[in-house]
PDB file of C-alpha atoms in Angstrom:
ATOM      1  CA  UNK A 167      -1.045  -5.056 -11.526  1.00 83.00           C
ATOM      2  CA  UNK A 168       1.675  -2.911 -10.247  1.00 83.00           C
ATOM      3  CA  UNK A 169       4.520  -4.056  -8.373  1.00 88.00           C
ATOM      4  CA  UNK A 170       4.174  -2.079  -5.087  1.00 89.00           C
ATOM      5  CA  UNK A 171       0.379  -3.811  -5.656  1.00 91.00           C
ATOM      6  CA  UNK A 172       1.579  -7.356  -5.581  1.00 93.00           C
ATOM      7  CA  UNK A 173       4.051  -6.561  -3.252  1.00 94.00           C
ATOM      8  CA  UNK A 174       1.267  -5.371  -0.813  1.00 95.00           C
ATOM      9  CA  UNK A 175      -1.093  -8.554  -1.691  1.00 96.00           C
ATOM     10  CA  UNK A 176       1.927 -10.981  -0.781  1.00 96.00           C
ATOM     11  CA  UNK A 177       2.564  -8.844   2.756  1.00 96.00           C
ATOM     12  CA  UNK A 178      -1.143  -9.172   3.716  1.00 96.00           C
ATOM     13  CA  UNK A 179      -1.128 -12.641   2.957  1.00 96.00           C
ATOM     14  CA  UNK A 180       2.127 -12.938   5.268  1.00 96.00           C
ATOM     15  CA  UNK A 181       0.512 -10.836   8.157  1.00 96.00           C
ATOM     16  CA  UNK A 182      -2.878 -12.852   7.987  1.00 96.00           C
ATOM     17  CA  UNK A 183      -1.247 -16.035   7.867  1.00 96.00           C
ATOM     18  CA  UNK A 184       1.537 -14.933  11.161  1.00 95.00           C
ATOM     19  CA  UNK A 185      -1.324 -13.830  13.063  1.00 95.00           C
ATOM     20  CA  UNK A 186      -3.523 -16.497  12.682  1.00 95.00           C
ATOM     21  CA  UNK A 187      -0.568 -19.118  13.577  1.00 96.00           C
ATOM     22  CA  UNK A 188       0.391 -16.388  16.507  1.00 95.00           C
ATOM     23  CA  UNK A 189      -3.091 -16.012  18.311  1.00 94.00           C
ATOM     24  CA  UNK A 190      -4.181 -19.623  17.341  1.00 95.00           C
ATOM     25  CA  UNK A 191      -0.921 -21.044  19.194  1.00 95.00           C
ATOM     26  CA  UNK A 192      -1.828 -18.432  21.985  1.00 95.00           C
ATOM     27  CA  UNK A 193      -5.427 -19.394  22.402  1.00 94.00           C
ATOM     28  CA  UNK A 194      -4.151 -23.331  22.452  1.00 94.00           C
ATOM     29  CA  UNK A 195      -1.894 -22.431  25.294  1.00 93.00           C
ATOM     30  CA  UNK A 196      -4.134 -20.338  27.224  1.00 93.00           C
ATOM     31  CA  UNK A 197      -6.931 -23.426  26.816  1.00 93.00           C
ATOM     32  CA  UNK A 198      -4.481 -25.754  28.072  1.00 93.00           C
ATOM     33  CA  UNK A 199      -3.298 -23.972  30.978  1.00 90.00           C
ATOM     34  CA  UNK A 200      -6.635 -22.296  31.925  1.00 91.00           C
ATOM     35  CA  UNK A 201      -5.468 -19.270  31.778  1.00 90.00           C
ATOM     36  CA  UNK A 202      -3.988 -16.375  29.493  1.00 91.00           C
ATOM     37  CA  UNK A 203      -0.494 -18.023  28.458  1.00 91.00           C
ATOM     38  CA  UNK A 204       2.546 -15.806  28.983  1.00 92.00           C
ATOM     39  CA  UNK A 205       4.116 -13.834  26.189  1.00 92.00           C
ATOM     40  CA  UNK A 206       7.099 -16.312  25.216  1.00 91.00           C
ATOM     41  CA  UNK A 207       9.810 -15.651  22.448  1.00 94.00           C
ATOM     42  CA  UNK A 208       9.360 -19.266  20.426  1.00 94.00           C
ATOM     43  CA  UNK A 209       6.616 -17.943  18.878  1.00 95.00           C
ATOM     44  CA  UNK A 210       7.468 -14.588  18.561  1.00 95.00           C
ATOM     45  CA  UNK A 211      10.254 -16.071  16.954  1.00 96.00           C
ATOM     46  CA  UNK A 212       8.363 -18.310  14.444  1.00 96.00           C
ATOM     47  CA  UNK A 213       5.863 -15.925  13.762  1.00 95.00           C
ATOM     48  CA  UNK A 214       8.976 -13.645  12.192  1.00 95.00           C
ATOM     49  CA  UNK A 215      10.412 -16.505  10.697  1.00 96.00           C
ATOM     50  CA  UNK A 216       6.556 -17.189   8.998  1.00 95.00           C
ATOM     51  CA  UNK A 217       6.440 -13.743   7.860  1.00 95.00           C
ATOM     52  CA  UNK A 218      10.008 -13.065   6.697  1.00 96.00           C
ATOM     53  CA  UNK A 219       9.949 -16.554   4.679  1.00 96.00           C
ATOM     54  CA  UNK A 220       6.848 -15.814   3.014  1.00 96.00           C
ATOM     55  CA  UNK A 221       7.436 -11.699   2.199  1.00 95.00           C
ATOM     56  CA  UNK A 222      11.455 -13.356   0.664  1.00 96.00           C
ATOM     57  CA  UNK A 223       9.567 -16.069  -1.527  1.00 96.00           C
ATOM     58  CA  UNK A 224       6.926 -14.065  -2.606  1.00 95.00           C
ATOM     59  CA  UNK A 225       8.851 -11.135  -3.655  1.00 94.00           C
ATOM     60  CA  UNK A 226      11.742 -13.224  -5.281  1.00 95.00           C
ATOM     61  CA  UNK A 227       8.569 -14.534  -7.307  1.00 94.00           C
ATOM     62  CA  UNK A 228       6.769 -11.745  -8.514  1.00 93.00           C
ATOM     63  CA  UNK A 229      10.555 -10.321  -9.031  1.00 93.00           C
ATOM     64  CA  UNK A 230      11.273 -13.356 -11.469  1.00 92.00           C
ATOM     65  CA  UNK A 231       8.221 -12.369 -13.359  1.00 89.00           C
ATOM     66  CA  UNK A 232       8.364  -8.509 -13.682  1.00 84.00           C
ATOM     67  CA  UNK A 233      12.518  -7.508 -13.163  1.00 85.00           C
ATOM     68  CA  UNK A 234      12.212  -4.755 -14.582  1.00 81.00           C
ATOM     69  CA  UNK A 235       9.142  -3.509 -11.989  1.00 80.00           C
ATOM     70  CA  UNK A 236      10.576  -4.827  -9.659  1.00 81.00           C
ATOM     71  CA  UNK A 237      14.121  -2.427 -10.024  1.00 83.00           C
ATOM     72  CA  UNK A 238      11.960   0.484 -10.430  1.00 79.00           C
ATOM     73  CA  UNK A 239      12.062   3.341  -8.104  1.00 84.00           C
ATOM     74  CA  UNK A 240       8.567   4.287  -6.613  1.00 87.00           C
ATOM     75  CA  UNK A 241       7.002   6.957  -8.720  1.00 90.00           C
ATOM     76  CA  UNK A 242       4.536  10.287  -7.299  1.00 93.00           C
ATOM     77  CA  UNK A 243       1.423   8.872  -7.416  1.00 92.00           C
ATOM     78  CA  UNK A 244       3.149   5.617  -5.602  1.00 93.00           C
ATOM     79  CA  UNK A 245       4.454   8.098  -2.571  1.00 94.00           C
ATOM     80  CA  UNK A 246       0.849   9.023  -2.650  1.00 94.00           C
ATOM     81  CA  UNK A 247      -0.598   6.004  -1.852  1.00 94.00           C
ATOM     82  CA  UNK A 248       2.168   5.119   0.721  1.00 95.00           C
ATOM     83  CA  UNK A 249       2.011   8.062   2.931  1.00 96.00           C
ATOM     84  CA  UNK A 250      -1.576   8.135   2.967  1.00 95.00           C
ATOM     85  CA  UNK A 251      -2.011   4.132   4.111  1.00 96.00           C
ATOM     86  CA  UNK A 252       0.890   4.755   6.791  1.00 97.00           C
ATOM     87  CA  UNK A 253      -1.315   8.113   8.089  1.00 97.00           C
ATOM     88  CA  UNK A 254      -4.147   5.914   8.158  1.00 97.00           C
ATOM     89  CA  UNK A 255      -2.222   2.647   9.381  1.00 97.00           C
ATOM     90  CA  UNK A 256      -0.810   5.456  12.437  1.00 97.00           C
ATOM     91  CA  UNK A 257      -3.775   6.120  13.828  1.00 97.00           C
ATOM     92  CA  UNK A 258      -5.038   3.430  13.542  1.00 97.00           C
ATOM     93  CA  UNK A 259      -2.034   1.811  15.941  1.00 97.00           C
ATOM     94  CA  UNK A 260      -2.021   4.914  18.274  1.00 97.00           C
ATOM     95  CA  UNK A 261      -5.978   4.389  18.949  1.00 97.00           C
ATOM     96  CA  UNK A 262      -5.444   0.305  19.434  1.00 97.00           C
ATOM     97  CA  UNK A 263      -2.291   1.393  21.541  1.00 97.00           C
ATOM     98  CA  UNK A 264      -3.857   4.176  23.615  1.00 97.00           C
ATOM     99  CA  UNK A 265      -7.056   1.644  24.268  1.00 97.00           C
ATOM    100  CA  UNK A 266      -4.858  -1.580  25.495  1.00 96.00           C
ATOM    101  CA  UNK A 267      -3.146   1.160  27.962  1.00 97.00           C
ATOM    102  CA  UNK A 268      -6.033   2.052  28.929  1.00 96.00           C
ATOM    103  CA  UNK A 269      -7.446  -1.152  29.849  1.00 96.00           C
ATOM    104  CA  UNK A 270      -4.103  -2.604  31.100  1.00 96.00           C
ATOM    105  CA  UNK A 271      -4.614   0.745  34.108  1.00 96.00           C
ATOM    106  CA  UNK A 272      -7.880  -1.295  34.740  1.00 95.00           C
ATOM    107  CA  UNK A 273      -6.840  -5.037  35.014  1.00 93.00           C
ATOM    108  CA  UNK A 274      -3.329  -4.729  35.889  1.00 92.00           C
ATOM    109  CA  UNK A 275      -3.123  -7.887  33.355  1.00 93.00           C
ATOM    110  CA  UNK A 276       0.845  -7.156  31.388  1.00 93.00           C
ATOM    111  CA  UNK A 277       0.445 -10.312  29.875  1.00 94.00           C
ATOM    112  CA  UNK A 278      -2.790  -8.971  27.762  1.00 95.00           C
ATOM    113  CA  UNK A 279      -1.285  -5.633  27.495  1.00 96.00           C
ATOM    114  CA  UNK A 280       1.739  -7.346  25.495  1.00 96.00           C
ATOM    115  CA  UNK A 281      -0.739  -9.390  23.482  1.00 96.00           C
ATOM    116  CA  UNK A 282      -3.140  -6.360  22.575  1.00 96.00           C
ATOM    117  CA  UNK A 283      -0.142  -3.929  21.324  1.00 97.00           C
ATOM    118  CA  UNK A 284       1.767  -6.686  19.303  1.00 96.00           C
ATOM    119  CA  UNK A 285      -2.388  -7.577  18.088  1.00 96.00           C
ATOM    120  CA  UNK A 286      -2.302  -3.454  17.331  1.00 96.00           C
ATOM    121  CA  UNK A 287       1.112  -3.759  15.320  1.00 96.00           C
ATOM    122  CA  UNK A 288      -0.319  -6.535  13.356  1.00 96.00           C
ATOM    123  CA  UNK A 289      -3.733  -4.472  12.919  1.00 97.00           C
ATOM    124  CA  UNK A 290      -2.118  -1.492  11.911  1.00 97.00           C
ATOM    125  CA  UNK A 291       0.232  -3.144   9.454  1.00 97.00           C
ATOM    126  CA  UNK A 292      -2.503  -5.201   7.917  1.00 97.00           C
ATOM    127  CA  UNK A 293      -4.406  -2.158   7.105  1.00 97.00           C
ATOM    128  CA  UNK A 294      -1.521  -0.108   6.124  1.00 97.00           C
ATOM    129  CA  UNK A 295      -1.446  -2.737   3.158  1.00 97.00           C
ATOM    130  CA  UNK A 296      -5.183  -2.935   2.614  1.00 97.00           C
ATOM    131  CA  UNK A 297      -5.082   1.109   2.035  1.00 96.00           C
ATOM    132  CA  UNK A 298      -2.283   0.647  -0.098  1.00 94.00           C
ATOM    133  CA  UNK A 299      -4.168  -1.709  -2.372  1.00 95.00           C
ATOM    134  CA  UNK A 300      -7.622  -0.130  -2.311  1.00 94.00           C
ATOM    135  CA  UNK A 301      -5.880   3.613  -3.186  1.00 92.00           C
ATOM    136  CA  UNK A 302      -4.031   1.467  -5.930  1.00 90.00           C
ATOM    137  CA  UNK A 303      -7.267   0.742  -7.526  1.00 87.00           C
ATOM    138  CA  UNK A 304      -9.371   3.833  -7.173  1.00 84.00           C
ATOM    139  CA  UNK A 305      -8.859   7.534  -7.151  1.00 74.00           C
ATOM    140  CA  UNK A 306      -6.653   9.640  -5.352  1.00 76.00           C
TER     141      UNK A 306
ATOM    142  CA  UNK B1327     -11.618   6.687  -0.762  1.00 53.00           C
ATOM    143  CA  UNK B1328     -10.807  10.047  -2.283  1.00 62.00           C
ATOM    144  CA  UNK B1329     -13.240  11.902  -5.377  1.00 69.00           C
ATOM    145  CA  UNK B1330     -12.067  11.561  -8.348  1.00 73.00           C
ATOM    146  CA  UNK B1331      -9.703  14.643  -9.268  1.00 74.00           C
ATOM    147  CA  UNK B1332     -12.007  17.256 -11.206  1.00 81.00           C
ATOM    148  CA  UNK B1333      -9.622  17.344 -14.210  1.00 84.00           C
ATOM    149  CA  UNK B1334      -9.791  16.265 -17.194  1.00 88.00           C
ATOM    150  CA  UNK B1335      -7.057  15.136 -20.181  1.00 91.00           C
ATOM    151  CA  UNK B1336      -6.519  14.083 -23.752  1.00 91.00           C
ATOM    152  CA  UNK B1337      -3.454  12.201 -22.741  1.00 93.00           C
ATOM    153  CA  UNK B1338      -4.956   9.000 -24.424  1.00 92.00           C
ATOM    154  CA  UNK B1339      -5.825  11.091 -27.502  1.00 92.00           C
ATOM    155  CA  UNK B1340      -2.428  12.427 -27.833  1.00 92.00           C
ATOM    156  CA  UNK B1341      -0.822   9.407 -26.831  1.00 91.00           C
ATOM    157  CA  UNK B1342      -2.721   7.761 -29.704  1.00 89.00           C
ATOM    158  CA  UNK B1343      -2.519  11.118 -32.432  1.00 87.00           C
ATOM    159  CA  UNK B1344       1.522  10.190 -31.543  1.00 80.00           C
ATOM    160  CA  UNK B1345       2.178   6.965 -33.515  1.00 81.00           C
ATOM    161  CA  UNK B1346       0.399   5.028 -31.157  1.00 79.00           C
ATOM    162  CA  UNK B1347       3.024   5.590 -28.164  1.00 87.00           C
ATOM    163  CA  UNK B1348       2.446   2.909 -25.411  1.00 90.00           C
ATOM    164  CA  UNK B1349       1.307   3.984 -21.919  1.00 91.00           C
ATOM    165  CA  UNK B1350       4.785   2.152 -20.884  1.00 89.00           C
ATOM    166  CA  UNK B1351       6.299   4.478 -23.148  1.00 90.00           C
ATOM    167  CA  UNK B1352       5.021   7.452 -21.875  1.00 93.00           C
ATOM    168  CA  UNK B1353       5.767   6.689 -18.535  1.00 92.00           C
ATOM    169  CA  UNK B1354       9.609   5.945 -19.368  1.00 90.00           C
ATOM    170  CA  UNK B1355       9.375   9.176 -20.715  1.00 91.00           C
ATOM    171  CA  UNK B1356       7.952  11.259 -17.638  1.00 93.00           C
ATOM    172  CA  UNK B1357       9.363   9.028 -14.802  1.00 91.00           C
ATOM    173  CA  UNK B1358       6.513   7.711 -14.079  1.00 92.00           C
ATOM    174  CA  UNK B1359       5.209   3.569 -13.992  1.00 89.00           C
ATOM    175  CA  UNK B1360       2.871   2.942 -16.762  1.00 89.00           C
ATOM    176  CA  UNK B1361       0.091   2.154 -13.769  1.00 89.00           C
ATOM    177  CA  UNK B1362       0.150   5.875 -13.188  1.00 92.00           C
ATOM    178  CA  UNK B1363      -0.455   6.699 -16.560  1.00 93.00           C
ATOM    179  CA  UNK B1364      -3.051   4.400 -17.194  1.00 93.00           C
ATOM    180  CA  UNK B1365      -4.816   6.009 -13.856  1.00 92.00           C
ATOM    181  CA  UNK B1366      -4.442   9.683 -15.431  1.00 93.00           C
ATOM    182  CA  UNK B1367      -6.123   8.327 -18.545  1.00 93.00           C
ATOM    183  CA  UNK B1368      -8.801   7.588 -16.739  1.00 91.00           C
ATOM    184  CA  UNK B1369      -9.198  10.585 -14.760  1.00 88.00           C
ATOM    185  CA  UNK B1370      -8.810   8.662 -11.546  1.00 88.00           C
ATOM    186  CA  UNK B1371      -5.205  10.524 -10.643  1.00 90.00           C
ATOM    187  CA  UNK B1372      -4.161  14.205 -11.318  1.00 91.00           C
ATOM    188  CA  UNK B1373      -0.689  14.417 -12.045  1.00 92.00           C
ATOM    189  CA  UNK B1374       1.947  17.202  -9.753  1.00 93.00           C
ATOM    190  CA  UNK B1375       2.634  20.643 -11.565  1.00 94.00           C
ATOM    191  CA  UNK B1376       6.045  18.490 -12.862  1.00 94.00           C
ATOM    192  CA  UNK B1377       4.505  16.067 -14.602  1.00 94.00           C
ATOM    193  CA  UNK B1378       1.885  17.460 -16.383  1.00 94.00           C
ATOM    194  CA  UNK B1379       4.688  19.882 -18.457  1.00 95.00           C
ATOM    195  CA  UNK B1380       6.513  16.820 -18.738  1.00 94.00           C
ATOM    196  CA  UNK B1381       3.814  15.176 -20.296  1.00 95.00           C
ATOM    197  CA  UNK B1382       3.068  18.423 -22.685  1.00 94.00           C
ATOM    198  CA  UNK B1383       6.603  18.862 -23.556  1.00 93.00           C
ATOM    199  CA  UNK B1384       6.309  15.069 -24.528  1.00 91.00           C
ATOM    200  CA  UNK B1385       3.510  15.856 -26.898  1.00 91.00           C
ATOM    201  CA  UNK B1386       4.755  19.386 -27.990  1.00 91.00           C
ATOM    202  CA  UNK B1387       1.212  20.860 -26.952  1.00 92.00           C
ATOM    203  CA  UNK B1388       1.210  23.283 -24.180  1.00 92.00           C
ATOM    204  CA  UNK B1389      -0.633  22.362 -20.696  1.00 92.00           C
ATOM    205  CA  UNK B1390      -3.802  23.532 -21.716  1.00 91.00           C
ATOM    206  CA  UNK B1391      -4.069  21.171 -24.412  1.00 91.00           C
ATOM    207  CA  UNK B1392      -3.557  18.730 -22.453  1.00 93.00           C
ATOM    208  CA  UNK B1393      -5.770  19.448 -19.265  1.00 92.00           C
ATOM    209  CA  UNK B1394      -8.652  21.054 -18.303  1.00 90.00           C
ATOM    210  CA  UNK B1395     -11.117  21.857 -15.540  1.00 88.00           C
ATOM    211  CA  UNK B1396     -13.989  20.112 -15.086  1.00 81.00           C
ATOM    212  CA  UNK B1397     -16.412  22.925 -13.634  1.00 72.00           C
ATOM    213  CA  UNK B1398     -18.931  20.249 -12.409  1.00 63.00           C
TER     214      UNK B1398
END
């Protein structure tokens, strides 16, 4: 498996794991207070620290494995595959971004407006990384 | 996802008529990971206009012995 491959497994894993800790802890506040919990920077906070702990160790790893991979530059077919998953990965985030606008012109609600763009960050990111690894394995 | 490319290649034959050169070999040799290579093999990525005379100056062969069109 290549390196930019492995690379995109372990950032997946980070993002599903940071999201599901993020919007669990949100839906455990909002149950306990009745209502849709405030945006609030603790979690915002550990939710970077989950992600940038898990993308360090799990690079350093596959690093330690394959050094030589892992010093490589990126070659053509590499490029490829990036700038099509970030195309794909944009428009993906513009349409999420677009529809929690307009929705937010309806309820008035900047609480879920913050929610559903950093949701549509996430989104777009996680699939950004699913391209990547699904153009890795077939044609393009 | 995306067809696969209609070309095809003897890069594996050539690779193999060539002292049995390793894919990671080859790749050193055009700048390219030996991933990429193994996906040209197997028809499933068509190299850029760069490395495809890389790949025939590798071999001594010119391009056309290296690639074709598939019509089909």
């Amino acid at each position: 498996m290549p390196f930019q491959e492995k690379s995109a497994w372990i950032m997946t894993l980070a993002l599903l794991l940071g999201g599901a800790f993020y919007f669990m802890t949100v839906i455990s506040m909002s149950s306990a207070m009745g209502r849709l919990a405030s945006p609030n920077i603790p979690v915002v906070v550990v939710y970077t620290i989950i992600l940038v702990l898990i993308s360090i160790l799990g690079h350093t790893l596959i690093a330690l494995f394959s050094p030589k991979e892992a010093n490589a530059r990126i070659d053509e077919r590499e490029k490829l595959i990036f700038v099509r998953a970030s195309s794909i990965s944009s428009y993906v985030f513009g349409f999420c971004v677009i529809t929690a606008l307009g929705y937010y012109l309806i309820s008035n609600d900047g609480d879920f407006l913050f929610y559903s763009v950093f949701a549509s960050l996430m989104l777009a990111q996680l699939i950004e990384y699913v391209v990547r690894i699904a153009l890795y394995r077939t044609s393009i | 996802m995306a067809r696969k490319p209609p070309i095809s290649n003897n890069v594996r034959e050539l690779r193999e008529a060539c002292g049995s050169m390793t894919q990671a070999e080859l790749g050193d040799a055009i700048g390219v990971t030996r991933q990429t290579v193994i996906a040209i093999e197997q028809g499933r990525y068509s190299p850029s206009l760069e490395s495809a005379f890389r790949i025939a100056r590798e071999f001594g062969v010119g391009l056309d012995d290296v690639f074709s069109w598939d019509e089909d």
